[in-house]
Short mmCIF file of C-alpha atoms in Angstrom, two decimals:
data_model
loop_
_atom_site.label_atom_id
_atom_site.label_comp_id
_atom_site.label_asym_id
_atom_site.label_seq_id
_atom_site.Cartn_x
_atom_site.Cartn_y
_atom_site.Cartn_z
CA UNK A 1 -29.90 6.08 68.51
CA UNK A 2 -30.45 9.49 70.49
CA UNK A 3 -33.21 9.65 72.48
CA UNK A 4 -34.59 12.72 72.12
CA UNK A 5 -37.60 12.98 74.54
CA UNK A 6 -34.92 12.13 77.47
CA UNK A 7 -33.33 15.47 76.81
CA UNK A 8 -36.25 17.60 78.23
CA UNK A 9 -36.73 14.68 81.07
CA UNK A 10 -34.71 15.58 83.91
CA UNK A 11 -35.76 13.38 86.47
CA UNK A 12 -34.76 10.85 83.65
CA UNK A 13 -31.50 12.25 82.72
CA UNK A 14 -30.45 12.17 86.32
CA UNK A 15 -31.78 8.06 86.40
CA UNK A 16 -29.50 7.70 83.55
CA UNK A 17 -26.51 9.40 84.64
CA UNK A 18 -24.93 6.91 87.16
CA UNK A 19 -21.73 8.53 86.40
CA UNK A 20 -22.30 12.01 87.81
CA UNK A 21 -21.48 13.15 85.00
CA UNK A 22 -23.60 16.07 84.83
CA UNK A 23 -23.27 17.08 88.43
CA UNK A 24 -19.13 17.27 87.42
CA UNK A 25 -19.85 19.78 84.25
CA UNK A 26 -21.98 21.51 86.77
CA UNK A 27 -19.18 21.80 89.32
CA UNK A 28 -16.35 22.93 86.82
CA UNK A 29 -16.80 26.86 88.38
CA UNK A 30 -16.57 25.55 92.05
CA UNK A 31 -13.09 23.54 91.01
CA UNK A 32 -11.34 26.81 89.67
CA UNK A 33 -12.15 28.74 92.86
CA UNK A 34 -10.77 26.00 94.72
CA UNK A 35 -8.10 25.19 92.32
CA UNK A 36 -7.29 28.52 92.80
CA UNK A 37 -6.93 28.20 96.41
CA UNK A 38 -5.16 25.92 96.63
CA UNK A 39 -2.15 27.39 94.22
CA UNK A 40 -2.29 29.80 96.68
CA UNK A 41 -1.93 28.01 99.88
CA UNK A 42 1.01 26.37 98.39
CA UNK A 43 2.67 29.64 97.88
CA UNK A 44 2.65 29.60 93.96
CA UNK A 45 1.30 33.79 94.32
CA UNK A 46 4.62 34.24 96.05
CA UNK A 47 7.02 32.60 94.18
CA UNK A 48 9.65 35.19 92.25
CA UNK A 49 11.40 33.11 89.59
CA UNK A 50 14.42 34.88 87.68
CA UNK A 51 13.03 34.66 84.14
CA UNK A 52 11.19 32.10 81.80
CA UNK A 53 12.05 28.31 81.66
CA UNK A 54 13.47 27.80 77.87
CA UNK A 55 10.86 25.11 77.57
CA UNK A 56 7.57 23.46 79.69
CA UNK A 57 7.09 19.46 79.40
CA UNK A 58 3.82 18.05 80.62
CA UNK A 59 3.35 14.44 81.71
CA UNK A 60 0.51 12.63 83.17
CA UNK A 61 -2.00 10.25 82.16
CA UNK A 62 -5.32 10.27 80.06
CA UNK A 63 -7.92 12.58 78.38
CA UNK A 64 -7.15 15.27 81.45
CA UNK A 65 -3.45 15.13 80.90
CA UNK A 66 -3.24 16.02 77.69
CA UNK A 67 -6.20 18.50 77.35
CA UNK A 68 -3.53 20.22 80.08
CA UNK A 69 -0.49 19.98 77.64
CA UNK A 70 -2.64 20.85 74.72
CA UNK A 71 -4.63 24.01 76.30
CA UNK A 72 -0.85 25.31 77.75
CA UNK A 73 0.53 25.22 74.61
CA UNK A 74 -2.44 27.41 72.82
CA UNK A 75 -2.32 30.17 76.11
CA UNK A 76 1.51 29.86 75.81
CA UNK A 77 2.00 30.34 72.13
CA UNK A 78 5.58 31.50 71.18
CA UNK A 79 6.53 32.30 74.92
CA UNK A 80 7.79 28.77 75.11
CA UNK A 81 7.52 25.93 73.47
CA UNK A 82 5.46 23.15 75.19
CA UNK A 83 5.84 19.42 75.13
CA UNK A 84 3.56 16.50 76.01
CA UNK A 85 5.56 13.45 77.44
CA UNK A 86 3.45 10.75 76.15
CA UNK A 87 3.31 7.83 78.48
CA UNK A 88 4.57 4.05 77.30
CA UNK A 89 3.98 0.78 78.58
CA UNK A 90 1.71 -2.45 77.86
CA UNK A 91 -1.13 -1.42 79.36
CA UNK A 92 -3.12 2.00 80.81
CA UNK A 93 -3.14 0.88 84.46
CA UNK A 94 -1.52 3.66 86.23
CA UNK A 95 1.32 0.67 87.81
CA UNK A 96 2.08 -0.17 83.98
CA UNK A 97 3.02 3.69 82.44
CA UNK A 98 6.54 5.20 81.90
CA UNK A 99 7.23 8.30 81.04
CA UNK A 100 10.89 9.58 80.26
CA UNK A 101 12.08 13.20 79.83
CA UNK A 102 14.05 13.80 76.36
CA UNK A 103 17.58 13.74 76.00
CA UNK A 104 17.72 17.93 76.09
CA UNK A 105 15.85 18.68 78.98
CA UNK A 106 17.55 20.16 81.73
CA UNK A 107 18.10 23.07 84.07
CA UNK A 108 16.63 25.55 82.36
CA UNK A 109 13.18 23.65 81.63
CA UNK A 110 10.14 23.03 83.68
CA UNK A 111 8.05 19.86 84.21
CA UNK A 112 4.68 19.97 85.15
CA UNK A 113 2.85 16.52 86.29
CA UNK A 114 -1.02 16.72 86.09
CA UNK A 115 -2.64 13.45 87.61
CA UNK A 116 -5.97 12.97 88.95
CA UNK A 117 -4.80 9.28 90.80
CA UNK A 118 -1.55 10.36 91.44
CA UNK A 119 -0.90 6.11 92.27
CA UNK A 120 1.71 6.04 88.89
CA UNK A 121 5.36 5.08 90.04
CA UNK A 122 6.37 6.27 86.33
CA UNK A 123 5.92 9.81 87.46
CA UNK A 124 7.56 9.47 90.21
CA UNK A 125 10.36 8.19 88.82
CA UNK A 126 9.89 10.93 86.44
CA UNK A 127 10.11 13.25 89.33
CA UNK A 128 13.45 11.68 90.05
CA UNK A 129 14.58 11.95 86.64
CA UNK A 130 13.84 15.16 86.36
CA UNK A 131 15.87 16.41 89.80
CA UNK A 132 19.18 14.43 88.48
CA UNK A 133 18.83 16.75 85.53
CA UNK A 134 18.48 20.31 87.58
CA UNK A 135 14.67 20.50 85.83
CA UNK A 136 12.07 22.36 88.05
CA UNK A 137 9.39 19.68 89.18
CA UNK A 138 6.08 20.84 89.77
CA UNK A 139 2.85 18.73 89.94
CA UNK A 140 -0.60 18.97 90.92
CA UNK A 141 -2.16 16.00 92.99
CA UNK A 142 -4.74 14.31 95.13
CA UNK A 143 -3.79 15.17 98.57
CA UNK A 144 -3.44 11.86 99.79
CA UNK A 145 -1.23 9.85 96.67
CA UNK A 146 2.44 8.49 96.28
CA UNK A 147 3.04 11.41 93.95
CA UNK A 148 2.96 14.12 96.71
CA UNK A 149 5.68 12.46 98.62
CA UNK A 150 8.01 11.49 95.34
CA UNK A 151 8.00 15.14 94.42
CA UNK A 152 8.16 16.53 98.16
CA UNK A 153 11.84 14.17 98.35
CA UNK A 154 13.05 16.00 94.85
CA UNK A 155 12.56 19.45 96.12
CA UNK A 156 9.95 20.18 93.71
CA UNK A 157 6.51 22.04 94.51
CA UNK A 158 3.22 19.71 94.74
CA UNK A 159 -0.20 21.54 94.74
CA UNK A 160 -3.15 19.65 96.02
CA UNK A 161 -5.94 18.86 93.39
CA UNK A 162 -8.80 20.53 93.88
CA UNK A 163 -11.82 17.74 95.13
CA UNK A 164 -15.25 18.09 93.75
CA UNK A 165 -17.40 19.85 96.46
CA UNK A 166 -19.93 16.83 96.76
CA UNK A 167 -17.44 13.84 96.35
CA UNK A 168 -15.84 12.60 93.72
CA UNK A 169 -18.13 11.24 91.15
CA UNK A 170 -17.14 7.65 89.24
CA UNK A 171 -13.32 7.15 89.34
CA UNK A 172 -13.43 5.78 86.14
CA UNK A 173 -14.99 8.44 83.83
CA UNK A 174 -13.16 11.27 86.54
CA UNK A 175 -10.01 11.30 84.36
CA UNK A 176 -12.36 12.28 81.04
CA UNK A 177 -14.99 14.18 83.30
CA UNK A 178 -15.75 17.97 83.31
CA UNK A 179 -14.34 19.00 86.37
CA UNK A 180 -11.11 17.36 86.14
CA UNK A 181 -9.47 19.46 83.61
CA UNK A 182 -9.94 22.45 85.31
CA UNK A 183 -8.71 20.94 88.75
CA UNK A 184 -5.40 20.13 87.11
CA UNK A 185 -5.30 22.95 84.81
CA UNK A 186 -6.11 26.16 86.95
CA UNK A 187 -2.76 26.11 89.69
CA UNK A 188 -0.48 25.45 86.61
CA UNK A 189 -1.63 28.27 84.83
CA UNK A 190 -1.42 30.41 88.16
CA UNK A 191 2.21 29.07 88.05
CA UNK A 192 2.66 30.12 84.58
CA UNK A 193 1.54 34.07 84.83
CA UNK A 194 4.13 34.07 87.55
CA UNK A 195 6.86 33.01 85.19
CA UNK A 196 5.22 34.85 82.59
CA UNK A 197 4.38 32.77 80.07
CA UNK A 198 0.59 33.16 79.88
CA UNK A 199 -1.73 35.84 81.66
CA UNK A 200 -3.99 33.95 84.12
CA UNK A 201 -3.91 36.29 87.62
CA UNK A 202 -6.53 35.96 90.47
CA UNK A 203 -8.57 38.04 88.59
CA UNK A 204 -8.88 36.38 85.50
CA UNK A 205 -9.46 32.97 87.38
CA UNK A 206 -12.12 34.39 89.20
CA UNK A 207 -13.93 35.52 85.66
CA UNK A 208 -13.17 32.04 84.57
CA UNK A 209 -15.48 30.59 87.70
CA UNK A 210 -17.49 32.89 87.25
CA UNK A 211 -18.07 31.90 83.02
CA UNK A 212 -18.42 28.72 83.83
CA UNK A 213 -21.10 29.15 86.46
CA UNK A 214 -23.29 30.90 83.88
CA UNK A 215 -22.57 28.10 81.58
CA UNK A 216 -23.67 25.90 83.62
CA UNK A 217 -26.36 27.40 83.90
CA UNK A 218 -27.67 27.95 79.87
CA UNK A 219 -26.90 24.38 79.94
CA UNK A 220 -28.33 22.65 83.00
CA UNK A 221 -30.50 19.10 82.46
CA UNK A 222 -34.11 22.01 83.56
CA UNK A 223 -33.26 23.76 80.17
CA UNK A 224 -35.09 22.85 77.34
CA UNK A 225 -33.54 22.00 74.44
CA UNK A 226 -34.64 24.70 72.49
CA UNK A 227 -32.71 27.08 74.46
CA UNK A 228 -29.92 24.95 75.66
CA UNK A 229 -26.88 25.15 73.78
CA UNK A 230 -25.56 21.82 74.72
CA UNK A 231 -28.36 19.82 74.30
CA UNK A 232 -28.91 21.58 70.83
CA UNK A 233 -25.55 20.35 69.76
CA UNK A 234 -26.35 17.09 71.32
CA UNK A 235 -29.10 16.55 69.01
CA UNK A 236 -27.56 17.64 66.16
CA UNK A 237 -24.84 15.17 66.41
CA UNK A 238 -26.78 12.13 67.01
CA UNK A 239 -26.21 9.44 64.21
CA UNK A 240 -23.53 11.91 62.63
CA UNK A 241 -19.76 11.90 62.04
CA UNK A 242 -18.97 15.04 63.30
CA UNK A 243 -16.03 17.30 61.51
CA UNK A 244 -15.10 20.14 64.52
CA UNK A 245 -13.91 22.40 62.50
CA UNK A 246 -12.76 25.51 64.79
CA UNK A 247 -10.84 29.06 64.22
CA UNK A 248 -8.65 30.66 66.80
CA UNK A 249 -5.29 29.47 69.04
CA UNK A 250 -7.78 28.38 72.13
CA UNK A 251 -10.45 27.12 69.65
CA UNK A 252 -7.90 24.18 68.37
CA UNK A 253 -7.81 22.78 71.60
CA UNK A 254 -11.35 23.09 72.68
CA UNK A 255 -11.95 20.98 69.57
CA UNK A 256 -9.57 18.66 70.07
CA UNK A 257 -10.80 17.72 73.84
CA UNK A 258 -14.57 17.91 72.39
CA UNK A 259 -13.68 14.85 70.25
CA UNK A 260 -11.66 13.19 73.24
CA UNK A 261 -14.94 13.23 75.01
CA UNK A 262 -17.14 12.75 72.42
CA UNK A 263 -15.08 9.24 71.92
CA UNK A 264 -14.25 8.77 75.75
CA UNK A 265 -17.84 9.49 77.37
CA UNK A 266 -20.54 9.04 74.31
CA UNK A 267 -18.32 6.28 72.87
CA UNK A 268 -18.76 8.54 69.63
CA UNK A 269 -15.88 8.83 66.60
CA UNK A 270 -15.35 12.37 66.24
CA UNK A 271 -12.42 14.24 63.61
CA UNK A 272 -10.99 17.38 64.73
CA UNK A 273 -9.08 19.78 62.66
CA UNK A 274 -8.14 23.56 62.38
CA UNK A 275 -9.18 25.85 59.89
CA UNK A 276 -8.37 26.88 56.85
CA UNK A 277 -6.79 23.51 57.24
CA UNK A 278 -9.52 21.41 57.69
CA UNK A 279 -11.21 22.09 54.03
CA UNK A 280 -8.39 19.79 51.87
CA UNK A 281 -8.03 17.62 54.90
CA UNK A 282 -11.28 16.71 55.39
CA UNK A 283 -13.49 18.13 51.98
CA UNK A 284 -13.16 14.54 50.72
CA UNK A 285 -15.58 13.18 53.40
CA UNK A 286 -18.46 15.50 52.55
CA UNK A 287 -18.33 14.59 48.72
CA UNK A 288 -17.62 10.36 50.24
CA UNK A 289 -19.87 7.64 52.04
CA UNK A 290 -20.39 9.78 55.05
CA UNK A 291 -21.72 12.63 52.77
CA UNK A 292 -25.29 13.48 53.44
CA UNK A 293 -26.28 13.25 49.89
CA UNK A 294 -24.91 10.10 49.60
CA UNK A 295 -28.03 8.28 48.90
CA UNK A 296 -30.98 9.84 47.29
CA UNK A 297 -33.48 7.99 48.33
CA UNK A 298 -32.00 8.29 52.43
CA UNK A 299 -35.23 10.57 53.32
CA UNK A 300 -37.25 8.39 52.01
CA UNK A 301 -36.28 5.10 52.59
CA UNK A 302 -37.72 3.37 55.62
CA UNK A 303 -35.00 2.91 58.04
CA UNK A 304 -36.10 0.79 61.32
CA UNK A 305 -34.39 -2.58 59.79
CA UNK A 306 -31.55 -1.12 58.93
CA UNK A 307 -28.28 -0.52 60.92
CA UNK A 308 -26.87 3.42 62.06
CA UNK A 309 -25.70 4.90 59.38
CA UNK A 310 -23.28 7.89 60.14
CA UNK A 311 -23.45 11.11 58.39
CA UNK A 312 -21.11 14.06 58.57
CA UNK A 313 -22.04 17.03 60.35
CA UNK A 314 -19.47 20.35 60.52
CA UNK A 315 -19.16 21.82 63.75
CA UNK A 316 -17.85 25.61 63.44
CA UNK A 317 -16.24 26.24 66.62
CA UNK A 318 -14.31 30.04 67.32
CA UNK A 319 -12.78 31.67 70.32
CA UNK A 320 -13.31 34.99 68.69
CA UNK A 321 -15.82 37.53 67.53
CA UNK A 322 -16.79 37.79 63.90
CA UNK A 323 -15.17 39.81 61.92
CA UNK A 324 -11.90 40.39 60.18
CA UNK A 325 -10.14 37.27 58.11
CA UNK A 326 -11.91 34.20 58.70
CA UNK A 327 -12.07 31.26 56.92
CA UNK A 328 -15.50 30.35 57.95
CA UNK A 329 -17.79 31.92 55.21
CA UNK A 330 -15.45 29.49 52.94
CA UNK A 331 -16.37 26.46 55.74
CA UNK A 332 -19.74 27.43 55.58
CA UNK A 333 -20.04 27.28 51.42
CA UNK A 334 -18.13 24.06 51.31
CA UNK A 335 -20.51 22.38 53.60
CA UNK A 336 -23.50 23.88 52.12
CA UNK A 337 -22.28 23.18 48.88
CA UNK A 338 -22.07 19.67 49.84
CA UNK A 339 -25.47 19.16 51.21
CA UNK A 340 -23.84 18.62 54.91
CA UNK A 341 -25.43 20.57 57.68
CA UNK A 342 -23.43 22.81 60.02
CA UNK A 343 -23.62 23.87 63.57
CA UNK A 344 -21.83 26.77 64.96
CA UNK A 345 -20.54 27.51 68.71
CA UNK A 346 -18.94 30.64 69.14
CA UNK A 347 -18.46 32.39 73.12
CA UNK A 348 -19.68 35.46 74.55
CA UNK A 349 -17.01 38.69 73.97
CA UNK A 350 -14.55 38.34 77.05
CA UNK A 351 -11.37 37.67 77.89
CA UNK A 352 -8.98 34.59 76.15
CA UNK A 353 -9.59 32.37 79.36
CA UNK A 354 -12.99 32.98 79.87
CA UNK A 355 -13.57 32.62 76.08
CA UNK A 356 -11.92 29.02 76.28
CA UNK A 357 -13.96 28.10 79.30
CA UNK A 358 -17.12 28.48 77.69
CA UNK A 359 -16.45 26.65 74.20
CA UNK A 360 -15.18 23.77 77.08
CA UNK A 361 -18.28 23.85 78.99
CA UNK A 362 -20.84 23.77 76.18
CA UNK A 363 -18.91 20.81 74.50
CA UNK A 364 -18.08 19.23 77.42
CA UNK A 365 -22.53 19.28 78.39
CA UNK A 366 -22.83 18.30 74.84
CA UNK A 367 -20.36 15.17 75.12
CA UNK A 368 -22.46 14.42 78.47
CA UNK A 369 -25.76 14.20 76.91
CA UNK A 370 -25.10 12.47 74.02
CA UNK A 371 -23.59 9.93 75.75
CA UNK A 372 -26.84 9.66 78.24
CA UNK A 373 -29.56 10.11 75.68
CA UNK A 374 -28.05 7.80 73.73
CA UNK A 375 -27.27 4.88 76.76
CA UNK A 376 -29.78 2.21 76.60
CA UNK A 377 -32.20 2.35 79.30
CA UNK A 378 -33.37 -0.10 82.01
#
């Protein structure tokens, strides 16, 4: 069960979180800027390629990898398709993956490796693959891993991943963790407005930082819940199934990584879906066991003997304004009609990225503090 009180503790919440997890939402803005850098100091500002690759693949492992793929594919939209190469093997150990290009890629594609360890001898093999082909390599890095020197010996382009600016905080969450995405993400999308397949110049980075920072901010462990976005949601969620409903190309993937690290970090089931969607797809649960009407005498009944018993809450989650065609005053009367409560997240008017970076960072504080206020404590 949530512990509520431990929201508005901080002292407490920084007891509980032995994973630094809060200090790495906190430091998302400081990766960009030096995410940023670094794309720079390897000469991706420079670079004048000849037109568009006919398709991007992204490989690399876990929760960080494929929020990568994923948010590339929403900024990318029809300028080229994008493909995640899922990984194979028998186990998730970084010695134990594979990953193997498909049988079309070739010259006229681009692979992108994202990898916070950078340890895997499947990418670099996939590095090698990828040069006997004539595909463009490029991969992002810790500056001291096997990777840099696989994709160095193929010709391809290796840009240093961005450290967090206090140390690295618990290797094994780091792959899930806040700052991590945006270490891997920002120098591929600087490498992608230069072969023009999403808009993400200095400029927009910087605003990106910048959104983040204030994030960070609203949602910091000295704001109380009541005006602290992410704790809100936090409590909200606790002892529900949550159904992330969300509106928008960016939104999708926002959602989609909320329940990744709603399941990863808070060791919380989570279903994500798109609208209009998500209404067939998921209108049976509201009316089914997780309904919140499913028992009438639930208010009543006196519950400290009895096990957790999950209820379904809607998340509304939009990378846009409202206004125009929208499906979420249909959302809304579904879930109303249904007795299930609904929570809504939607950004501050700005720019695509910095529109994305804000759904991340509220969902990603969320994830964070329902998985400490709900940890058991010493």
């Amino acid at each position: 069960m949530l512990d509520e009180s431990l929201l508005d503790a901080p002292e407490a919440l920084a007891r509980a979180d032995r994973r630094d997890l809060l200090r790495g939402a906190a430091e998302a803005g400081a990766r960009v800027r030096t995410a940023a850098r670094h794309a720079a100091e390897a000469g991706i500002g420079g670079l004048t390629p000849e037109g568009r690759p006919r398709a991007v693949l992204v490989a690399g492992p876990g929760t960080a990898a494929s929020g990568v793929a994923d948010l590339i594919g929403a900024l990318a939209g029809a300028a080229a398709p994008v493909t995640r190469i899922h990984p194979t093997g028998v186990a998730p150990a970084p010695g134990a993956l594979r990953w193997a290009l498909p049988g079309w890629a070739g010259s006229v594609d681009l692979l992108l490796i994202a990898t916070a360890d950078g340890s895997e001898p499947g990418l670099a093999l996939l590095a090698e693959q990828a040069y006997r082909r004539g595909c463009t390599v490029v991969a992002v890095a810790p500056t001291r891993s096997p990777l840099r020197e696989a994709v160095d010996g193929v010709h391809g382009l290796v840009v240093a991943m961005a450290a967090a600016p206090h140390g690295e905080y618990d290797a094994e969450t780091s792959a899930a963790g806040p700052g991590t995405l945006w270490a891997l993400l920002t120098p591929l999308l600087a490498l992608l407005d230069r072969v023009g397949l999403v808009t993400a110049t200095p400029e927009d980075l910087q605003k990106v930082a910048d959104r983040l920072d204030r994030t960070a901010e609203r949602c910091g462990p000295a704001i109380a819940t009541y005006s602290n976005p992410a704790k809100t949601l936090a409590a909200e969620l606790a002892d529900s199934l949550p159904l992330l409903w969300t509106e928008g190309e960016a939104a999708g993937p926002g959602g989609r990584r909320f329940a990744a690290v709603l399941s990863e970090l808070a060791g919380r089931p989570a279903l994500a879906a798109q609208l209009p969607e998500a209404l067939p797809s998921h209108g049976t649960l509201l009316a089914g066991d997780f309904a919140a009407g499913a028992d009438p005498d639930d208010f009543f009944r006196d519950r400290v003997e009895e096990g957790e018993t999950l209820r379904a809450r809607v998340v509304l989650l939009r990378d846009r304004p409202t206004g125009g065609l929208s499906a979420y005053p249909a959302a809304r009367e579904l879930a109303l009609g249904h007795d299930t409560p609904v929570s809504e997240l939607e950004p501050e008017e700005g720019g695509e990225l910095e529109n994305l970076a804000e759904l991340l960072a509220i969902t990603d504080f969320a994830a964070v503090y329902l998985s400490l206020a709900s940890a058991p404590q010493p």
